[in-house]
Tab-separated table of C-alpha atoms in Angstrom:
chain	number	residue	atom	x	y	z
C	1	TYR	CA	-8.707	23.472	0.354
C	2	SER	CA	-6.206	20.969	-1.022
C	3	ILE	CA	-4.412	19.220	1.849
C	4	LEU	CA	-1.201	17.559	0.688
C	5	ASP	CA	0.597	14.872	2.662
C	6	ILE	CA	4.306	15.389	1.922
C	7	SER	CA	5.545	12.491	4.067
C	8	ARG	CA	7.378	9.370	2.865
C	9	ALA	CA	4.076	7.662	1.918
C	10	MET	CA	3.749	10.061	-1.036
C	11	ASN	CA	7.241	9.377	-2.441
C	12	MET	CA	6.064	6.244	-4.274
C	13	PRO	CA	6.865	6.516	-8.013
C	14	PHE	CA	4.444	5.808	-10.894
C	15	ASN	CA	5.408	6.388	-14.536
C	16	GLY	CA	8.303	8.640	-13.562
C	17	LEU	CA	6.339	10.817	-11.120
C	18	SER	CA	5.790	10.461	-7.381
C	19	LEU	CA	2.300	10.426	-5.891
C	20	LEU	CA	3.117	13.875	-4.536
C	21	ASP	CA	3.825	15.103	-8.074
C	22	TYR	CA	0.383	13.890	-9.144
C	23	ALA	CA	-1.182	15.567	-6.091
C	24	VAL	CA	0.579	18.882	-6.816
C	25	ASN	CA	-0.504	18.840	-10.473
C	26	THR	CA	-4.095	18.078	-9.484
C	27	THR	CA	-4.076	20.799	-6.812
C	28	LEU	CA	-3.142	23.375	-9.447
C	29	VAL	CA	-5.859	22.121	-11.818
C	30	ILE	CA	-8.621	21.974	-9.181
C	31	SER	CA	-7.608	25.358	-7.712
C	32	ASN	CA	-7.769	26.938	-11.164
C	33	THR	CA	-11.165	25.321	-11.808
C	34	ALA	CA	-12.553	26.473	-8.450
C	35	ILE	CA	-11.407	30.070	-8.958
C	36	HIS	CA	-12.969	30.140	-12.439
C	37	LYS	CA	-16.204	28.854	-10.844
C	38	ASP	CA	-16.058	31.829	-8.430
C	39	ASP	CA	-14.997	29.653	-5.464
C	40	LYS	CA	-11.984	30.266	-3.254
C	41	ALA	CA	-8.968	27.949	-3.319
C	42	GLY	CA	-6.314	27.359	-0.670
C	43	VAL	CA	-3.620	24.856	0.309
C	44	LEU	CA	-2.205	23.235	3.441
C	45	THR	CA	0.750	20.831	3.515
C	46	PHE	CA	1.866	18.515	6.283
C	47	ASN	CA	4.113	15.595	7.216
C	48	GLU	CA	5.384	15.038	10.744
C	49	LYS	CA	4.828	18.790	11.158
C	50	ILE	CA	2.641	21.404	9.503
C	51	GLY	CA	4.196	22.849	6.362
C	52	ASN	CA	2.842	25.759	4.332
C	53	PHE	CA	-0.610	27.294	4.425
C	54	VAL	CA	-2.249	29.486	1.783
C	55	LYS	CA	-5.573	30.906	2.941
C	56	ALA	CA	-8.389	30.253	0.469
C	57	ASN	CA	-9.023	33.177	-1.853
C	58	LYS	CA	-10.091	33.892	-5.435
C	59	LYS	CA	-8.129	37.105	-5.939
C	60	PRO	CA	-5.887	37.558	-9.012
C	61	GLY	CA	-2.521	35.922	-8.363
C	62	GLN	CA	-3.927	33.246	-6.019
C	63	LEU	CA	-3.040	30.393	-8.390
C	64	LYS	CA	0.499	31.760	-8.764
C	65	LEU	CA	0.825	31.934	-4.966
C	66	ILE	CA	-0.348	28.309	-4.606
C	67	SER	CA	2.044	27.189	-7.351
C	68	GLU	CA	5.021	28.975	-5.763
C	69	THR	CA	4.130	27.560	-2.334
C	70	LEU	CA	4.003	23.974	-3.599
C	71	TYR	CA	7.213	24.422	-5.592
C	72	ARG	CA	9.061	25.204	-2.349
C	73	GLU	CA	7.842	22.052	-0.600
C	74	GLN	CA	10.297	19.314	0.353
C	75	GLU	CA	9.268	15.711	0.963
C	76	SER	CA	9.980	14.112	4.323
C	77	SER	CA	11.218	10.595	5.069
C	78	LEU	CA	9.041	10.414	8.206
C	79	GLU	CA	5.390	9.489	8.766
C	80	ALA	CA	2.567	12.008	8.600
C	81	ASN	CA	1.071	13.324	11.849
C	82	PHE	CA	-2.712	13.333	11.371
C	83	GLU	CA	-3.530	14.602	14.871
C	84	LEU	CA	-1.374	17.637	14.161
C	85	LEU	CA	-3.199	18.048	10.841
C	86	TYR	CA	-6.581	18.045	12.593
C	87	ASN	CA	-5.398	20.713	15.054
C	88	ALA	CA	-4.093	22.848	12.172
C	89	ILE	CA	-7.353	22.556	10.212
C	90	SER	CA	-9.343	23.505	13.337
C	91	ARG	CA	-7.127	26.543	13.867
C	92	LEU	CA	-6.691	27.717	10.277
C	93	ILE	CA	-9.862	26.781	8.384
C	94	LYS	CA	-12.758	28.395	10.241
C	95	GLN	CA	-15.406	28.285	7.495
C	96	ARG	CA	-16.957	24.975	6.407
C	97	SER	CA	-15.057	23.988	3.273
C	98	LEU	CA	-14.444	21.225	0.780
C	99	VAL	CA	-11.229	19.631	2.045
C	100	ILE	CA	-9.466	17.368	-0.462
C	101	LEU	CA	-6.918	15.152	1.293
C	102	TYR	CA	-4.132	13.778	-0.897
C	103	THR	CA	-2.441	10.996	1.036
C	104	ASN	CA	-1.465	7.344	0.558
C	105	PHE	CA	-2.769	4.751	2.989
C	106	GLU	CA	-0.376	1.863	2.449
C	107	SER	CA	-2.631	-0.663	4.203
C	108	TYR	CA	-6.121	-1.013	5.657
C	109	TYR	CA	-4.531	-0.960	9.117
C	110	THR	CA	-3.039	2.477	8.356
C	111	LEU	CA	-6.479	3.819	7.462
C	112	GLU	CA	-7.947	2.364	10.668
C	113	ARG	CA	-5.314	4.206	12.712
C	114	TYR	CA	-6.190	7.559	11.156
C	115	LEU	CA	-9.956	7.080	10.746
C	116	PRO	CA	-10.894	8.802	14.062
C	117	VAL	CA	-9.104	11.961	12.864
C	118	LEU	CA	-10.737	11.803	9.428
C	119	ARG	CA	-14.152	11.483	11.063
C	120	LYS	CA	-13.481	14.579	13.187
C	121	ILE	CA	-12.452	16.595	10.107
C	122	ASN	CA	-15.565	15.405	8.267
C	123	ARG	CA	-17.826	16.727	11.033
C	124	SER	CA	-16.693	20.291	10.353
C	125	HIS	CA	-15.980	20.102	6.618
C	126	LEU	CA	-16.865	18.184	3.465
C	127	LEU	CA	-13.898	15.793	3.388
C	128	LEU	CA	-12.831	14.085	0.163
C	129	VAL	CA	-10.086	11.479	0.645
C	130	VAL	CA	-7.961	10.358	-2.298
C	131	VAL	CA	-7.216	6.611	-2.246
C	132	PHE	CA	-4.538	5.744	-4.795
C	133	LYS	CA	-4.682	2.500	-6.747
C	134	ASN	CA	-1.328	0.781	-7.208
C	135	THR	CA	-1.619	0.275	-10.961
C	136	GLU	CA	1.717	-1.538	-11.230
C	137	ILE	CA	0.607	-4.192	-8.724
C	138	GLU	CA	-2.768	-4.325	-10.499
C	139	ARG	CA	-1.111	-5.103	-13.841
C	140	TYR	CA	1.251	-7.655	-12.311
C	141	SER	CA	-1.493	-9.411	-10.309
C	142	TYR	CA	-3.619	-10.188	-13.355
C	143	GLU	CA	-0.812	-11.359	-15.640
C	144	HIS	CA	-0.303	-15.094	-16.261
C	145	ALA	CA	1.673	-16.893	-13.502
C	146	ASP	CA	4.351	-19.401	-14.558
C	147	ASP	CA	5.095	-21.088	-11.241
C	148	THR	CA	3.875	-21.543	-7.666
C	149	LEU	CA	5.970	-18.691	-6.265
C	150	GLU	CA	4.574	-16.296	-8.859
C	151	ILE	CA	1.021	-17.442	-8.073
C	152	TYR	CA	1.717	-16.678	-4.395
C	153	HIS	CA	3.053	-13.195	-5.208
C	154	LYS	CA	0.065	-12.432	-7.445
C	155	THR	CA	-2.343	-13.606	-4.721
C	156	ILE	CA	-0.684	-11.227	-2.254
C	157	GLY	CA	-0.978	-8.459	-4.860
C	158	LYS	CA	-4.720	-9.081	-5.294
C	159	LYS	CA	-5.160	-9.000	-1.500
C	160	PHE	CA	-3.443	-5.594	-1.435
C	161	LEU	CA	-5.751	-4.330	-4.197
C	162	GLY	CA	-8.768	-5.629	-2.280
C	163	GLU	CA	-7.684	-3.601	0.750
C	164	LYS	CA	-8.030	-0.398	-1.295
C	165	GLU	CA	-11.661	-1.280	-2.066
C	166	MET	CA	-12.198	-1.972	1.646
C	167	MET	CA	-10.810	1.469	2.509
C	168	VAL	CA	-13.390	3.168	0.277
C	169	LYS	CA	-16.211	1.150	1.866
C	170	GLU	CA	-14.969	1.928	5.377
C	171	LEU	CA	-14.820	5.663	4.634
C	172	ALA	CA	-18.323	5.565	3.129
C	173	LYS	CA	-19.622	3.851	6.267
C	174	TYR	CA	-18.839	7.044	8.178
C	175	GLY	CA	-20.133	9.388	5.475
C	176	ILE	CA	-16.667	10.315	4.203
C	177	GLN	CA	-16.388	10.909	0.456
C	178	SER	CA	-13.483	9.324	-1.409
C	179	ILE	CA	-11.953	8.759	-4.842
C	180	LEU	CA	-10.308	5.432	-5.698
C	181	THR	CA	-8.054	6.363	-8.578
C	182	ALA	CA	-5.037	5.487	-10.651
C	183	PRO	CA	-2.488	8.311	-10.239
C	184	GLU	CA	-2.781	9.392	-13.875
C	185	GLU	CA	-6.589	9.726	-13.593
C	186	LEU	CA	-6.486	11.820	-10.410
C	187	SER	CA	-7.057	15.258	-11.948
C	188	THR	CA	-10.077	14.193	-14.013
C	189	LEU	CA	-11.786	12.327	-11.164
C	190	THR	CA	-11.135	15.126	-8.663
C	191	ILE	CA	-12.672	17.755	-10.949
C	192	ASN	CA	-15.661	15.473	-11.582
C	193	LYS	CA	-16.205	15.113	-7.815
C	194	TYR	CA	-15.933	18.868	-7.294
C	195	LEU	CA	-18.517	19.490	-10.037
C	196	GLU	CA	-20.762	16.769	-8.587
C	197	PHE	CA	-20.645	18.403	-5.142
C	198	LYS	CA	-21.490	21.808	-6.665
C	199	ALA	CA	-24.401	20.335	-8.614
C	200	LYS	CA	-25.762	18.826	-5.385
C	201	GLY	CA	-25.391	22.162	-3.582
C	202	TRP	CA	-22.938	20.737	-1.052
C	203	ILE	CA	-20.434	23.545	-1.680
């Protein structure tokens, strides 16, 4: 299952696309890959409320159904409700599944707030959390600084980048799988993780 956060956190633009655009494109690629590998693929979307749900299947037309469902989605300006997501997953996804969560934790504090819910999901499913790198801040932070103010801004940028690494370590501490990725590398890294899990017999 691809779980897409369609709240304001996913509206952030990179190279002309939002994080949600990257997540949608990757969902279509990974769903197609899974179906060709004789696995089922499904989708659930959420923001402050639960959006659309496509039950996992590998029947002909499943990819078209997922594509049409995601095309109808509209982004929200509000925060995502992770407790509501957990309740929906418990109700809708009965069989242990690989659950790929596309979201954007804007700070380490945000991850800490939602970690109890992620841990609960991971007890019932194989959870893979996508952690997006901010490649624009990364580029800016390592460019030459011309004055004290710029040095300060670049230091803040590096601190923000360090928080992303901390998020991955915190998730790993509780046995939660994750991908730390630049938006444009999301599809490749997600497929690699899926194939790794299959090779290990986890799915």
